[in-house]
Amino acid sequence: MPTYLGFDASTQSLTATILDIDLDRARRDIVFEHTITFDEAFPGYRTANGVIRGEDGVTVTTPPAMWVAALDRMGAELAKSGVDLGTIAAISGSGQQHGSVYLTAAAADAFASLDPSRPLIDQLRHVFSRPVSPVWLDCSTGADCAAITGALGGDAAVAALTGSRAYERFTGAQIHKFAHAEPDAYARTDRIHLVSSFFASMLAGTHAPIDPGDGAGMNLMDLASRTWAPAALNAAAPDLARRLPPLADSWAVVGELAPYWQRRYGFGPAKVIAWSGDNPCSLIGLGLIDAGQLGISLGTSDTVFGPVARAVHDPRGAGHVFGSPTGGYMALTCFANGSLARERVRDMHGLDWHGFAARLAQTPPGNGGGMLAPWFVPEITPPVPHAGARWKDVDPSEAPRAVRAVVEGQAMGMRIHSRWIAPRVSTIRVTGGAAANAAILQVIADVFDAELVRIAPRNAASLGAALRAFHADRLAAGAPVPWRDVVAGFTDPDLRVTPDPAAAAVYRELLPKYETFATP
Ligand code: XUL
């Protein structure tokens, strides 16, 4: 029976999910899931939460060599999973968005001639023209964004062309910074991959394309035509077009799994499908197929997102529009102070998550007017370039009110900055680590005055990637399966939270006040 493998190369970890899908027998099971946490598995790379923060407080990178080592380690884990890897028909993946990998011309040969008897990292260590990859937490490129915005005619013009105004973490500004700060290394750079297309390249043994889901996170792609935008490329760096992989549909078959993986770990000749970004993959993993649906992912970053009928824009200029892996579009708002902020308040008071939920329950909705703009690290939405949490009428050393302030501040921020995606929602699908905490979910349901359904606490991004592999495999075989049937059975809720009318009324009144307070 065919099985399908999805990866999620996220900020802090690499996850693999294998699905067994037999449409004839209505069988749909997750048969294997495994996560490798970077800090624990690879202490030699000295990352904290998967990244290295620069002393300037704004530069955030990851050594891409660690990702190479992690994929190889995952191959070994899969080989001992008990699943017959020969049954895997197709493989796809999800990558943290925006992060970029810089390779010399040696990479193409290295990918094509991987020797199964030697570790992957020993064969790829020499192919990087830049030893670090800037990742989505980086906000060191303010001047680069200004240069790009100026060249393209202002924020609105950049957003209309690429789906977002110029953002520090987006790849175009990161490439601009690199090309100007390290021109020699840029000159040696033959190919610039996203995290997603870099992992796909290692699997396929050839340079893989970028899909419109992740490509839209670069400020370099013409969102309407899903092609590279020459004006945006020119604004970012000289001679960039030849350094970028081609854009291809999210369901494109990149090639056959490289012999390295087949011989070293016992895979068969599986199809490698284009990888996408973690948010586009989570869209699928949460079963968000129709416009008007809204999803919330409570992870390292918190994101609010949903499919949209056409390429709308956030009138406030804080949100993004990406390609959806279904071929349409998705809209998204990202908050950098997601679990980072929750953990900060939890740790300030020496609590575990149980204690955190208990403190939340000790305080009433609205927190007696106390508020927090939870900017413990520089914030993306709204843009706050330098860290600095802002408290109002809350003593941060008083645990119950501090806990409520962070949860309510985050929920109100999500509501305020997602109106443009779906002005009215009846049901929100929620996932991510913090979704395990029902007390947090209740606050979100009350603030949105909408029912929340939790999609079983599994990795939505790697699940979505595996479902995308299934979809692409059937399409390539000439037997396409409608998206609704692709996601059916894997995205059923395990918890429903209904809003409390009295609490919802409190938040309705509080929202405009919070909006004024939490404007930088
Ligand atoms: C989205 C964003 C993050 C990353 C990491 O724009 O920056 O959600 O994709 O998860």
CSV table of N, CA and C and ligand atoms in Angstrom, one decimal, residues 10-11 95-98 136-137 169-170 277-279 300-303 320 322 332 334 380, ligand 1:
chain,number,residue,atom,x,y,z
A,10,SER,N,11.3,23.2,10.9
A,10,SER,CA,10.8,24.4,11.5
A,10,SER,C,12.0,25.1,12.2
A,11,THR,N,11.7,26.1,12.9
A,11,THR,CA,12.7,26.9,13.6
A,11,THR,C,13.5,26.1,14.6
A,95,GLY,N,8.9,24.2,5.2
A,95,GLY,CA,10.1,24.9,5.8
A,95,GLY,C,9.6,26.1,6.5
A,96,GLN,N,10.3,26.5,7.6
A,96,GLN,CA,10.1,27.8,8.1
A,96,GLN,C,10.3,28.8,7.0
A,97,GLN,N,9.4,29.8,6.9
A,97,GLN,CA,9.4,30.7,5.8
A,97,GLN,C,10.6,31.7,5.8
A,98,HIS,N,10.9,32.3,4.7
A,98,HIS,CA,11.8,33.4,4.6
A,98,HIS,C,13.3,33.1,4.7
A,136,TRP,N,13.6,33.8,9.9
A,136,TRP,CA,12.5,34.8,10.0
A,136,TRP,C,12.5,35.7,11.2
A,137,LEU,N,13.3,35.3,12.2
A,137,LEU,CA,13.3,36.1,13.4
A,137,LEU,C,14.2,37.3,13.2
A,169,ARG,N,12.4,40.4,7.6
A,169,ARG,CA,12.7,39.0,7.5
A,169,ARG,C,12.6,38.4,6.1
A,170,PHE,N,11.9,39.1,5.2
A,170,PHE,CA,11.6,38.6,3.9
A,170,PHE,C,13.0,38.5,3.1
A,277,GLY,N,6.2,26.6,2.3
A,277,GLY,CA,6.4,27.2,3.6
A,277,GLY,C,5.6,26.5,4.7
A,278,ASP,N,6.0,26.8,5.9
A,278,ASP,CA,5.2,26.1,7.0
A,278,ASP,C,3.8,26.6,7.1
A,279,ASN,N,3.6,27.9,6.8
A,279,ASN,CA,2.2,28.4,6.9
A,279,ASN,C,1.3,27.8,5.8
A,300,THR,N,6.2,28.9,17.9
A,300,THR,CA,7.2,29.9,18.2
A,300,THR,C,6.7,31.3,17.8
A,301,SER,N,6.2,31.4,16.6
A,301,SER,CA,5.5,32.6,16.2
A,301,SER,C,4.0,32.2,16.3
A,302,ASP,N,3.1,33.1,16.6
A,302,ASP,CA,1.7,32.9,16.4
A,302,ASP,C,1.3,33.4,15.1
A,303,THR,N,0.5,32.6,14.3
A,303,THR,CA,0.0,33.1,13.0
A,303,THR,C,-1.5,33.0,12.9
A,320,HIS,N,0.2,39.6,5.1
A,320,HIS,CA,0.9,39.0,3.9
A,320,HIS,C,-0.1,38.2,3.1
A,322,PHE,N,0.2,35.0,0.4
A,322,PHE,CA,1.0,34.0,-0.2
A,322,PHE,C,0.2,33.2,-1.2
A,332,LEU,N,-2.2,36.0,5.7
A,332,LEU,CA,-1.6,35.6,7.0
A,332,LEU,C,-1.1,36.9,7.7
A,334,CYS,N,1.5,37.5,11.1
A,334,CYS,CA,2.4,36.8,11.9
A,334,CYS,C,2.8,37.6,13.1
A,380,ILE,N,6.7,41.8,14.8
A,380,ILE,CA,6.4,41.9,13.4
A,380,ILE,C,5.0,42.7,13.2
B,1,XUL,C1,5.6,33.9,8.6
B,1,XUL,C2,6.7,33.7,9.5
B,1,XUL,C3,6.8,32.6,10.5
B,1,XUL,C4,7.8,31.6,9.9
B,1,XUL,C5,8.2,30.5,11.0
B,1,XUL,O1,5.6,35.0,7.8
B,1,XUL,O2,7.6,34.5,9.5
B,1,XUL,O3,5.5,32.0,10.7
B,1,XUL,O4,7.2,30.9,8.8
B,1,XUL,O5,7.2,29.8,11.4
